[in-house]
PDB file of C-alpha atoms in Angstrom:
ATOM      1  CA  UNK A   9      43.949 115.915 103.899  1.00 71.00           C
ATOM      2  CA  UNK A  10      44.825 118.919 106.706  1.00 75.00           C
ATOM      3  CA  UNK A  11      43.337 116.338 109.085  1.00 79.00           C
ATOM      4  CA  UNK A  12      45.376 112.835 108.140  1.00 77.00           C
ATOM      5  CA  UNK A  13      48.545 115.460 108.167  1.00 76.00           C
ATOM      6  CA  UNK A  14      47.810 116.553 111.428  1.00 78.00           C
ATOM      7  CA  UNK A  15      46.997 113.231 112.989  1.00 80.00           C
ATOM      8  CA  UNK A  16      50.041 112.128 111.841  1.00 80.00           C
ATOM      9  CA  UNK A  17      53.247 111.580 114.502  1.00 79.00           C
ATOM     10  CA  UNK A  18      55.973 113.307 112.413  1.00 84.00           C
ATOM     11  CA  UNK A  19      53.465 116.538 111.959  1.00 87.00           C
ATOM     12  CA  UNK A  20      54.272 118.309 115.989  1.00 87.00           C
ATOM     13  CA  UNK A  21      57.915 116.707 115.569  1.00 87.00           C
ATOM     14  CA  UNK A  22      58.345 118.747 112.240  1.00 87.00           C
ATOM     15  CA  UNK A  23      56.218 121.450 113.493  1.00 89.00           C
ATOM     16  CA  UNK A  24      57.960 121.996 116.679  1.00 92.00           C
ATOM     17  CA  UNK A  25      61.518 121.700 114.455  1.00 89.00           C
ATOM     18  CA  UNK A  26      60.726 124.756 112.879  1.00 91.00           C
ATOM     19  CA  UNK A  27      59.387 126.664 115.488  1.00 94.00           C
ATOM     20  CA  UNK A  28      62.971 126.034 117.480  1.00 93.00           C
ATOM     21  CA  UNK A  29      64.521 127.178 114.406  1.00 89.00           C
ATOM     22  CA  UNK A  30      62.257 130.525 113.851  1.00 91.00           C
ATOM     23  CA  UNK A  31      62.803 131.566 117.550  1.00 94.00           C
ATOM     24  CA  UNK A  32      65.914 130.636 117.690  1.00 91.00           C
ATOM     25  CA  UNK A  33      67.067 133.163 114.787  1.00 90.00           C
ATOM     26  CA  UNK A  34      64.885 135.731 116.262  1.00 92.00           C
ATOM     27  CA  UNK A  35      66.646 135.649 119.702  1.00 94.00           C
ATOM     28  CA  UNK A  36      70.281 134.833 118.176  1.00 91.00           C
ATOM     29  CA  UNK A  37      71.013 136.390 114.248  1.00 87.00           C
ATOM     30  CA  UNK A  38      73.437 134.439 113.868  1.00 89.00           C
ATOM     31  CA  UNK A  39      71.408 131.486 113.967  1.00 89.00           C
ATOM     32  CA  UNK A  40      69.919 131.654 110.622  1.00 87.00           C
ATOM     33  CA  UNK A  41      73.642 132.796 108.617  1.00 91.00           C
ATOM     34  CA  UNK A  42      74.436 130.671 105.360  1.00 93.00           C
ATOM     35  CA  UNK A  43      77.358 129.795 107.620  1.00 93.00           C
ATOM     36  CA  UNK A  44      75.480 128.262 110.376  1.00 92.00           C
ATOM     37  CA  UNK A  45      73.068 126.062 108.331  1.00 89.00           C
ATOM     38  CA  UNK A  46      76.179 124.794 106.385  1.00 93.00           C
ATOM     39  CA  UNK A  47      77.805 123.570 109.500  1.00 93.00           C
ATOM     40  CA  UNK A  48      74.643 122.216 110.790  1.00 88.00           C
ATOM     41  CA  UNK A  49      74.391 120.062 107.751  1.00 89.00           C
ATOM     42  CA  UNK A  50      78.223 118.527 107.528  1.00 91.00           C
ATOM     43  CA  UNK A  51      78.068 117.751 111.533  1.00 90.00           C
ATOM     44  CA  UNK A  52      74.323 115.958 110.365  1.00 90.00           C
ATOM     45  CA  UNK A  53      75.618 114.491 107.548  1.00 89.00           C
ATOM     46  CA  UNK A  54      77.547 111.896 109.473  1.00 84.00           C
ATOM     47  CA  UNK A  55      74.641 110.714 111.252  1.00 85.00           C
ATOM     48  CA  UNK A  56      72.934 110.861 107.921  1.00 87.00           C
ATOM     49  CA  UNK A  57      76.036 108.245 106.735  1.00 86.00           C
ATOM     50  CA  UNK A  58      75.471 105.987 109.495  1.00 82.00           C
ATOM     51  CA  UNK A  59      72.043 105.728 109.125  1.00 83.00           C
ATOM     52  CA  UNK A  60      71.984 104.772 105.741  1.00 86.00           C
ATOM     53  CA  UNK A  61      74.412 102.119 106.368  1.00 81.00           C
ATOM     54  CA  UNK A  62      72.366 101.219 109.149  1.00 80.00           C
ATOM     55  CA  UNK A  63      69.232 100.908 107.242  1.00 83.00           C
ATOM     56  CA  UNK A  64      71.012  98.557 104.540  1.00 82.00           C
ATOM     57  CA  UNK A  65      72.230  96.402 107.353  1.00 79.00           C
ATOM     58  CA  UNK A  66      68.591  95.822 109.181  1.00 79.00           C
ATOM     59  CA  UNK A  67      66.733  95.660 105.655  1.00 84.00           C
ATOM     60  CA  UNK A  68      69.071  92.436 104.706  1.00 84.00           C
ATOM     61  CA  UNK A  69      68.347  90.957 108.192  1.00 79.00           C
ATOM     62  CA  UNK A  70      71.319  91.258 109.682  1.00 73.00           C
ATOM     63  CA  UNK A  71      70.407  93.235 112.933  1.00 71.00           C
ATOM     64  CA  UNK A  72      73.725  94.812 114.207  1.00 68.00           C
ATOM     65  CA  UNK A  73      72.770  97.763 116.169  1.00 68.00           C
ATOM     66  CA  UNK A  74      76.123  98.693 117.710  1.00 76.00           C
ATOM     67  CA  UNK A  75      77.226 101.355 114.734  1.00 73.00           C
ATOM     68  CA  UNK A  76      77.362 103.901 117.288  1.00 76.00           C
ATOM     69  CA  UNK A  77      79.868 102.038 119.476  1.00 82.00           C
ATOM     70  CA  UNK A  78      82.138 101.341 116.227  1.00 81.00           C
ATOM     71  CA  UNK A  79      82.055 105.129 115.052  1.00 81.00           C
ATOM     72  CA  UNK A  80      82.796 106.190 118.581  1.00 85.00           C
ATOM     73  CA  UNK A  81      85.668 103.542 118.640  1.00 89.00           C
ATOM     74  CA  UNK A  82      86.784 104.828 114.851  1.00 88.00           C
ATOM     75  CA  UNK A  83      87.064 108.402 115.944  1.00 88.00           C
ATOM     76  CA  UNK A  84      88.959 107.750 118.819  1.00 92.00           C
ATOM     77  CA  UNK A  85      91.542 105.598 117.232  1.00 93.00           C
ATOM     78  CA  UNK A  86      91.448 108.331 114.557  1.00 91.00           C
ATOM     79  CA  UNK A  87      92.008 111.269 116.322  1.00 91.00           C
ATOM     80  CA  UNK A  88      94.847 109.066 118.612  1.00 93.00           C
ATOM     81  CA  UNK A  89      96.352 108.312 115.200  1.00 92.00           C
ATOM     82  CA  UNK A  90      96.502 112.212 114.123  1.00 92.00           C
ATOM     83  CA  UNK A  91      98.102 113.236 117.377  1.00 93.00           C
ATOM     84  CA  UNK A  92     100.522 110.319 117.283  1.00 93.00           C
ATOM     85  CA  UNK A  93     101.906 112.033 114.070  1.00 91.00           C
ATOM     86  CA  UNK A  94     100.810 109.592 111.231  1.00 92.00           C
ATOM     87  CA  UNK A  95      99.074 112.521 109.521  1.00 88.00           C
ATOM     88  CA  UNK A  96      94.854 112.524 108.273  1.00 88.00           C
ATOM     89  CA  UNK A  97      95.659 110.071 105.076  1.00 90.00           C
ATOM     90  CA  UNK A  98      96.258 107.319 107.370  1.00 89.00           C
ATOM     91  CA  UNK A  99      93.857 108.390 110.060  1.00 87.00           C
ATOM     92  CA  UNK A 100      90.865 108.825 107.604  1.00 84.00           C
ATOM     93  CA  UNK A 101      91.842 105.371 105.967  1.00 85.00           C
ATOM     94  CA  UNK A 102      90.631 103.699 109.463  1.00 77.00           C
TER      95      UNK A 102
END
């Protein structure tokens, strides 16, 4: 079992995920605040959004890899739209 886990691709990508993470909060103590990990998880959790969506998209067969293009191209005309005056409503409607 130890050795199919350790043969295994994802086991020095995990591995190495949390050893970041442990020196990190040793050198910073900030690092490891309730405040930190909850930012770290709602700037992931768009990725996480696009991915799924992504997933649905290549599992139906219709390969359309450009959603990073299209959420770069939503943000822009987003954040163009909130500095243009027409408020988030509007904006976040895009």
């Amino acid at each position: 079992m130890i050795e199919k886990l350790r043969s295994s691709r994802y086991f020095y990508a995990g591995a190495s995920l949390i050893l970041l993470m442990l020196v990190s909060g040793v050198l910073n103590h900030s690092f490891l605040t309730v405040g930190n990990m909850i930012t770290i998880l709602r700037q992931s959790s768009i990725l996480l959004m696009l991915g799924m969506g992504l997933t649905a998209v290549v599992l139906t067969g219709n390969i359309d890899l450009s959603v990073g293009a299209i959420a770069a191209l939503t943000g822009c005309v987003s954040a163009k739209m909130m500095t243009q005056g027409w408020g988030i409503i509007p904006a976040v409607l895009v």
